[in-house]
Amino acid sequence: MLISSSRLSKGFNINFLFNANFIELNSHLIKSFFYISSAGFGNVDSNRPELLEHFGITILEASLRGCIPIVYSQGGPAKIIDSLGYGYKFSTLGELEDIINLLNSKNRSELIELSRKTIESSRLFINQQINNNKSAIKNFFV
């Protein structure tokens, strides 16, 4: 994806981070408007779900820091986007490029508002998951 993505980043302030430690990752997330996850991109074998990201914890981490998530349309991250109600999904590099262009056409105040709504939605989602799991754990031990 890196070689193909290099053409997507031309003219934009896009950084590719690989195996970043927590401090480095967090410092980038709090300064960013977008978070792109391509986990599973190119996986055409539906019999190999292990090639997709299952839950999407990185999507929530980025969303809680105000990053508008852009994710591959399969697997856990796509389901997180559906649950949050904010973010974008892509299936092809062309779709990814369109999303990047759309977001880059927005003014700063629009991006700040999207970022704020992403944070609120992420907090609500996490609280719902905690409450759901409390019930499940309580019922398990009763």
mmCIF file with all atom_site columns, C-alpha atoms in Angstrom:
data_model
loop_
_atom_site.group_PDB
_atom_site.id
_atom_site.type_symbol
_atom_site.label_atom_id
_atom_site.label_alt_id
_atom_site.label_comp_id
_atom_site.label_asym_id
_atom_site.label_entity_id
_atom_site.label_seq_id
_atom_site.pdbx_PDB_ins_code
_atom_site.Cartn_x
_atom_site.Cartn_y
_atom_site.Cartn_z
_atom_site.occupancy
_atom_site.B_iso_or_equiv
_atom_site.pdbx_formal_charge
_atom_site.auth_seq_id
_atom_site.auth_comp_id
_atom_site.auth_asym_id
_atom_site.auth_atom_id
_atom_site.pdbx_PDB_model_num
ATOM 1   C CA . MET A 1 1   ? 0.000   0.000   0.000  1.00 0.00 ? 1   MET A CA 1
ATOM 2   C CA . LEU A 1 2   ? 2.895   2.407   0.693  1.00 0.00 ? 2   LEU A CA 1
ATOM 3   C CA . ILE A 1 3   ? 4.065   2.556   -2.926 1.00 0.00 ? 3   ILE A CA 1
ATOM 4   C CA . SER A 1 4   ? 0.529   3.050   -4.218 1.00 0.00 ? 4   SER A CA 1
ATOM 5   C CA . SER A 1 5   ? -0.284  5.532   -1.464 1.00 0.00 ? 5   SER A CA 1
ATOM 6   C CA . SER A 1 6   ? 2.667   7.775   -2.201 1.00 0.00 ? 6   SER A CA 1
ATOM 7   C CA . ARG A 1 7   ? 0.737   9.283   -5.133 1.00 0.00 ? 7   ARG A CA 1
ATOM 8   C CA . LEU A 1 8   ? -2.202  9.974   -2.800 1.00 0.00 ? 8   LEU A CA 1
ATOM 9   C CA . SER A 1 9   ? -0.056  12.055  -0.477 1.00 0.00 ? 9   SER A CA 1
ATOM 10  C CA . LYS A 1 10  ? 1.334   14.433  -3.120 1.00 0.00 ? 10  LYS A CA 1
ATOM 11  C CA . GLY A 1 11  ? 0.361   17.969  -2.250 1.00 0.00 ? 11  GLY A CA 1
ATOM 12  C CA . PHE A 1 12  ? -1.063  16.982  1.146  1.00 0.00 ? 12  PHE A CA 1
ATOM 13  C CA . ASN A 1 13  ? 0.418   16.991  4.618  1.00 0.00 ? 13  ASN A CA 1
ATOM 14  C CA . ILE A 1 14  ? 0.283   13.206  5.099  1.00 0.00 ? 14  ILE A CA 1
ATOM 15  C CA . ASN A 1 15  ? 2.666   11.197  7.273  1.00 0.00 ? 15  ASN A CA 1
ATOM 16  C CA . PHE A 1 16  ? 3.013   7.427   7.126  1.00 0.00 ? 16  PHE A CA 1
ATOM 17  C CA . LEU A 1 17  ? 3.897   5.917   10.499 1.00 0.00 ? 17  LEU A CA 1
ATOM 18  C CA . PHE A 1 18  ? 5.072   2.342   10.807 1.00 0.00 ? 18  PHE A CA 1
ATOM 19  C CA . ASN A 1 19  ? 5.530   0.596   14.156 1.00 0.00 ? 19  ASN A CA 1
ATOM 20  C CA . ALA A 1 20  ? 5.424   3.905   16.019 1.00 0.00 ? 20  ALA A CA 1
ATOM 21  C CA . ASN A 1 21  ? 5.743   3.752   19.782 1.00 0.00 ? 21  ASN A CA 1
ATOM 22  C CA . PHE A 1 22  ? 2.873   5.058   21.923 1.00 0.00 ? 22  PHE A CA 1
ATOM 23  C CA . ILE A 1 23  ? 4.389   8.495   22.549 1.00 0.00 ? 23  ILE A CA 1
ATOM 24  C CA . GLU A 1 24  ? 5.188   9.099   18.878 1.00 0.00 ? 24  GLU A CA 1
ATOM 25  C CA . LEU A 1 25  ? 1.779   7.854   17.756 1.00 0.00 ? 25  LEU A CA 1
ATOM 26  C CA . ASN A 1 26  ? -0.101  9.926   20.326 1.00 0.00 ? 26  ASN A CA 1
ATOM 27  C CA . SER A 1 27  ? 1.823   13.096  19.442 1.00 0.00 ? 27  SER A CA 1
ATOM 28  C CA . HIS A 1 28  ? 0.820   12.679  15.795 1.00 0.00 ? 28  HIS A CA 1
ATOM 29  C CA . LEU A 1 29  ? -2.800  11.813  16.550 1.00 0.00 ? 29  LEU A CA 1
ATOM 30  C CA . ILE A 1 30  ? -3.470  14.907  18.657 1.00 0.00 ? 30  ILE A CA 1
ATOM 31  C CA . LYS A 1 31  ? -2.198  17.124  15.808 1.00 0.00 ? 31  LYS A CA 1
ATOM 32  C CA . SER A 1 32  ? -4.078  15.299  13.027 1.00 0.00 ? 32  SER A CA 1
ATOM 33  C CA . PHE A 1 33  ? -7.510  15.640  11.495 1.00 0.00 ? 33  PHE A CA 1
ATOM 34  C CA . PHE A 1 34  ? -7.537  12.253  9.709  1.00 0.00 ? 34  PHE A CA 1
ATOM 35  C CA . TYR A 1 35  ? -6.562  8.683   10.515 1.00 0.00 ? 35  TYR A CA 1
ATOM 36  C CA . ILE A 1 36  ? -6.298  6.214   7.636  1.00 0.00 ? 36  ILE A CA 1
ATOM 37  C CA . SER A 1 37  ? -6.320  2.472   8.311  1.00 0.00 ? 37  SER A CA 1
ATOM 38  C CA . SER A 1 38  ? -5.805  0.132   5.386  1.00 0.00 ? 38  SER A CA 1
ATOM 39  C CA . ALA A 1 39  ? -5.616  -3.060  7.455  1.00 0.00 ? 39  ALA A CA 1
ATOM 40  C CA . GLY A 1 40  ? -6.785  -5.916  5.234  1.00 0.00 ? 40  GLY A CA 1
ATOM 41  C CA . PHE A 1 41  ? -6.684  -3.861  2.025  1.00 0.00 ? 41  PHE A CA 1
ATOM 42  C CA . GLY A 1 42  ? -6.240  -6.138  -0.959 1.00 0.00 ? 42  GLY A CA 1
ATOM 43  C CA . ASN A 1 43  ? -7.539  -9.218  0.856  1.00 0.00 ? 43  ASN A CA 1
ATOM 44  C CA . VAL A 1 44  ? -9.789  -10.813 -1.735 1.00 0.00 ? 44  VAL A CA 1
ATOM 45  C CA . ASP A 1 45  ? -10.070 -14.182 -0.037 1.00 0.00 ? 45  ASP A CA 1
ATOM 46  C CA . SER A 1 46  ? -13.214 -14.150 2.111  1.00 0.00 ? 46  SER A CA 1
ATOM 47  C CA . ASN A 1 47  ? -12.044 -17.460 3.599  1.00 0.00 ? 47  ASN A CA 1
ATOM 48  C CA . ARG A 1 48  ? -9.109  -15.645 5.255  1.00 0.00 ? 48  ARG A CA 1
ATOM 49  C CA . PRO A 1 49  ? -10.736 -13.268 7.764  1.00 0.00 ? 49  PRO A CA 1
ATOM 50  C CA . GLU A 1 50  ? -7.552  -13.261 9.837  1.00 0.00 ? 50  GLU A CA 1
ATOM 51  C CA . LEU A 1 51  ? -6.068  -10.945 7.197  1.00 0.00 ? 51  LEU A CA 1
ATOM 52  C CA . LEU A 1 52  ? -8.519  -8.233  8.278  1.00 0.00 ? 52  LEU A CA 1
ATOM 53  C CA . GLU A 1 53  ? -8.355  -6.205  11.468 1.00 0.00 ? 53  GLU A CA 1
ATOM 54  C CA . HIS A 1 54  ? -10.979 -7.730  13.731 1.00 0.00 ? 54  HIS A CA 1
ATOM 55  C CA . PHE A 1 55  ? -11.969 -5.100  16.272 1.00 0.00 ? 55  PHE A CA 1
ATOM 56  C CA . GLY A 1 56  ? -10.521 -1.753  15.304 1.00 0.00 ? 56  GLY A CA 1
ATOM 57  C CA . ILE A 1 57  ? -9.106  -0.471  18.596 1.00 0.00 ? 57  ILE A CA 1
ATOM 58  C CA . THR A 1 58  ? -6.759  1.825   16.673 1.00 0.00 ? 58  THR A CA 1
ATOM 59  C CA . ILE A 1 59  ? -9.791  3.477   15.081 1.00 0.00 ? 59  ILE A CA 1
ATOM 60  C CA . LEU A 1 60  ? -11.212 4.259   18.523 1.00 0.00 ? 60  LEU A CA 1
ATOM 61  C CA . GLU A 1 61  ? -7.852  5.509   19.807 1.00 0.00 ? 61  GLU A CA 1
ATOM 62  C CA . ALA A 1 62  ? -7.564  7.902   16.870 1.00 0.00 ? 62  ALA A CA 1
ATOM 63  C CA . SER A 1 63  ? -11.223 8.960   17.059 1.00 0.00 ? 63  SER A CA 1
ATOM 64  C CA . LEU A 1 64  ? -10.930 9.778   20.751 1.00 0.00 ? 64  LEU A CA 1
ATOM 65  C CA . ARG A 1 65  ? -8.124  12.162  19.850 1.00 0.00 ? 65  ARG A CA 1
ATOM 66  C CA . GLY A 1 66  ? -10.283 13.876  17.230 1.00 0.00 ? 66  GLY A CA 1
ATOM 67  C CA . CYS A 1 67  ? -9.056  12.145  14.086 1.00 0.00 ? 67  CYS A CA 1
ATOM 68  C CA . ILE A 1 68  ? -11.712 11.541  11.469 1.00 0.00 ? 68  ILE A CA 1
ATOM 69  C CA . PRO A 1 69  ? -11.285 7.849   10.606 1.00 0.00 ? 69  PRO A CA 1
ATOM 70  C CA . ILE A 1 70  ? -10.895 6.625   7.027  1.00 0.00 ? 70  ILE A CA 1
ATOM 71  C CA . VAL A 1 71  ? -10.851 2.831   6.926  1.00 0.00 ? 71  VAL A CA 1
ATOM 72  C CA . TYR A 1 72  ? -10.862 -0.123  4.590  1.00 0.00 ? 72  TYR A CA 1
ATOM 73  C CA . SER A 1 73  ? -14.478 -1.223  4.090  1.00 0.00 ? 73  SER A CA 1
ATOM 74  C CA . GLN A 1 74  ? -14.076 -4.745  5.499  1.00 0.00 ? 74  GLN A CA 1
ATOM 75  C CA . GLY A 1 75  ? -13.527 -6.043  9.018  1.00 0.00 ? 75  GLY A CA 1
ATOM 76  C CA . GLY A 1 76  ? -13.839 -4.500  12.446 1.00 0.00 ? 76  GLY A CA 1
ATOM 77  C CA . PRO A 1 77  ? -12.840 -0.931  11.573 1.00 0.00 ? 77  PRO A CA 1
ATOM 78  C CA . ALA A 1 78  ? -15.700 -0.662  9.064  1.00 0.00 ? 78  ALA A CA 1
ATOM 79  C CA . LYS A 1 79  ? -18.142 -1.833  11.749 1.00 0.00 ? 79  LYS A CA 1
ATOM 80  C CA . ILE A 1 80  ? -16.737 0.747   14.160 1.00 0.00 ? 80  ILE A CA 1
ATOM 81  C CA . ILE A 1 81  ? -17.372 3.482   11.566 1.00 0.00 ? 81  ILE A CA 1
ATOM 82  C CA . ASP A 1 82  ? -20.961 2.260   11.207 1.00 0.00 ? 82  ASP A CA 1
ATOM 83  C CA . SER A 1 83  ? -21.412 2.342   14.989 1.00 0.00 ? 83  SER A CA 1
ATOM 84  C CA . LEU A 1 84  ? -19.827 5.768   15.407 1.00 0.00 ? 84  LEU A CA 1
ATOM 85  C CA . GLY A 1 85  ? -21.810 7.360   12.607 1.00 0.00 ? 85  GLY A CA 1
ATOM 86  C CA . TYR A 1 86  ? -18.686 9.334   11.645 1.00 0.00 ? 86  TYR A CA 1
ATOM 87  C CA . GLY A 1 87  ? -15.837 8.464   9.358  1.00 0.00 ? 87  GLY A CA 1
ATOM 88  C CA . TYR A 1 88  ? -15.362 7.127   5.864  1.00 0.00 ? 88  TYR A CA 1
ATOM 89  C CA . LYS A 1 89  ? -14.860 3.703   4.290  1.00 0.00 ? 89  LYS A CA 1
ATOM 90  C CA . PHE A 1 90  ? -13.035 2.857   1.072  1.00 0.00 ? 90  PHE A CA 1
ATOM 91  C CA . SER A 1 91  ? -12.707 -0.280  -1.042 1.00 0.00 ? 91  SER A CA 1
ATOM 92  C CA . THR A 1 92  ? -10.311 0.971   -3.716 1.00 0.00 ? 92  THR A CA 1
ATOM 93  C CA . LEU A 1 93  ? -7.420  3.420   -3.911 1.00 0.00 ? 93  LEU A CA 1
ATOM 94  C CA . GLY A 1 94  ? -9.613  5.609   -6.109 1.00 0.00 ? 94  GLY A CA 1
ATOM 95  C CA . GLU A 1 95  ? -12.231 5.814   -3.353 1.00 0.00 ? 95  GLU A CA 1
ATOM 96  C CA . LEU A 1 96  ? -9.518  6.619   -0.808 1.00 0.00 ? 96  LEU A CA 1
ATOM 97  C CA . GLU A 1 97  ? -8.232  9.400   -3.034 1.00 0.00 ? 97  GLU A CA 1
ATOM 98  C CA . ASP A 1 98  ? -11.769 10.802  -3.417 1.00 0.00 ? 98  ASP A CA 1
ATOM 99  C CA . ILE A 1 99  ? -12.264 10.818  0.367  1.00 0.00 ? 99  ILE A CA 1
ATOM 100 C CA . ILE A 1 100 ? -8.923  12.552  0.944  1.00 0.00 ? 100 ILE A CA 1
ATOM 101 C CA . ASN A 1 101 ? -9.797  15.170  -1.678 1.00 0.00 ? 101 ASN A CA 1
ATOM 102 C CA . LEU A 1 102 ? -13.264 15.689  -0.162 1.00 0.00 ? 102 LEU A CA 1
ATOM 103 C CA . LEU A 1 103 ? -11.887 16.200  3.335  1.00 0.00 ? 103 LEU A CA 1
ATOM 104 C CA . ASN A 1 104 ? -9.094  18.441  2.131  1.00 0.00 ? 104 ASN A CA 1
ATOM 105 C CA . SER A 1 105 ? -11.669 20.647  0.400  1.00 0.00 ? 105 SER A CA 1
ATOM 106 C CA . LYS A 1 106 ? -13.340 21.412  3.756  1.00 0.00 ? 106 LYS A CA 1
ATOM 107 C CA . ASN A 1 107 ? -12.385 24.539  5.651  1.00 0.00 ? 107 ASN A CA 1
ATOM 108 C CA . ARG A 1 108 ? -10.758 24.390  9.060  1.00 0.00 ? 108 ARG A CA 1
ATOM 109 C CA . SER A 1 109 ? -13.951 25.132  11.008 1.00 0.00 ? 109 SER A CA 1
ATOM 110 C CA . GLU A 1 110 ? -15.775 22.271  9.236  1.00 0.00 ? 110 GLU A CA 1
ATOM 111 C CA . LEU A 1 111 ? -12.935 19.903  10.086 1.00 0.00 ? 111 LEU A CA 1
ATOM 112 C CA . ILE A 1 112 ? -12.897 21.048  13.707 1.00 0.00 ? 112 ILE A CA 1
ATOM 113 C CA . GLU A 1 113 ? -16.642 20.384  13.937 1.00 0.00 ? 113 GLU A CA 1
ATOM 114 C CA . LEU A 1 114 ? -16.260 16.907  12.381 1.00 0.00 ? 114 LEU A CA 1
ATOM 115 C CA . SER A 1 115 ? -13.406 16.241  14.776 1.00 0.00 ? 115 SER A CA 1
ATOM 116 C CA . ARG A 1 116 ? -15.510 17.307  17.776 1.00 0.00 ? 116 ARG A CA 1
ATOM 117 C CA . LYS A 1 117 ? -18.415 15.109  16.683 1.00 0.00 ? 117 LYS A CA 1
ATOM 118 C CA . THR A 1 118 ? -16.042 12.179  16.185 1.00 0.00 ? 118 THR A CA 1
ATOM 119 C CA . ILE A 1 119 ? -14.767 12.548  19.761 1.00 0.00 ? 119 ILE A CA 1
ATOM 120 C CA . GLU A 1 120 ? -18.314 12.757  21.173 1.00 0.00 ? 120 GLU A CA 1
ATOM 121 C CA . SER A 1 121 ? -19.480 9.751   19.174 1.00 0.00 ? 121 SER A CA 1
ATOM 122 C CA . SER A 1 122 ? -16.438 7.707   20.220 1.00 0.00 ? 122 SER A CA 1
ATOM 123 C CA . ARG A 1 123 ? -16.997 8.454   23.901 1.00 0.00 ? 123 ARG A CA 1
ATOM 124 C CA . LEU A 1 124 ? -20.655 7.485   23.610 1.00 0.00 ? 124 LEU A CA 1
ATOM 125 C CA . PHE A 1 125 ? -19.745 4.250   21.801 1.00 0.00 ? 125 PHE A CA 1
ATOM 126 C CA . ILE A 1 126 ? -17.179 3.290   24.441 1.00 0.00 ? 126 ILE A CA 1
ATOM 127 C CA . ASN A 1 127 ? -19.587 4.022   27.294 1.00 0.00 ? 127 ASN A CA 1
ATOM 128 C CA . GLN A 1 128 ? -22.238 1.876   25.593 1.00 0.00 ? 128 GLN A CA 1
ATOM 129 C CA . GLN A 1 129 ? -19.759 -0.983  25.199 1.00 0.00 ? 129 GLN A CA 1
ATOM 130 C CA . ILE A 1 130 ? -18.718 -0.738  28.851 1.00 0.00 ? 130 ILE A CA 1
ATOM 131 C CA . ASN A 1 131 ? -22.349 -0.805  29.982 1.00 0.00 ? 131 ASN A CA 1
ATOM 132 C CA . ASN A 1 132 ? -23.140 -3.751  27.695 1.00 0.00 ? 132 ASN A CA 1
ATOM 133 C CA . ASN A 1 133 ? -20.158 -5.690  28.992 1.00 0.00 ? 133 ASN A CA 1
ATOM 134 C CA . LYS A 1 134 ? -21.027 -4.964  32.628 1.00 0.00 ? 134 LYS A CA 1
ATOM 135 C CA . SER A 1 135 ? -24.404 -6.612  32.056 1.00 0.00 ? 135 SER A CA 1
ATOM 136 C CA . ALA A 1 136 ? -22.835 -9.574  30.297 1.00 0.00 ? 136 ALA A CA 1
ATOM 137 C CA . ILE A 1 137 ? -20.259 -10.105 33.058 1.00 0.00 ? 137 ILE A CA 1
ATOM 138 C CA . LYS A 1 138 ? -22.877 -9.710  35.787 1.00 0.00 ? 138 LYS A CA 1
ATOM 139 C CA . ASN A 1 139 ? -25.160 -12.260 34.057 1.00 0.00 ? 139 ASN A CA 1
ATOM 140 C CA . PHE A 1 140 ? -22.248 -14.661 33.619 1.00 0.00 ? 140 PHE A CA 1
ATOM 141 C CA . PHE A 1 141 ? -21.573 -14.800 37.365 1.00 0.00 ? 141 PHE A CA 1
ATOM 142 C CA . VAL A 1 142 ? -25.223 -14.851 38.513 1.00 0.00 ? 142 VAL A CA 1
#
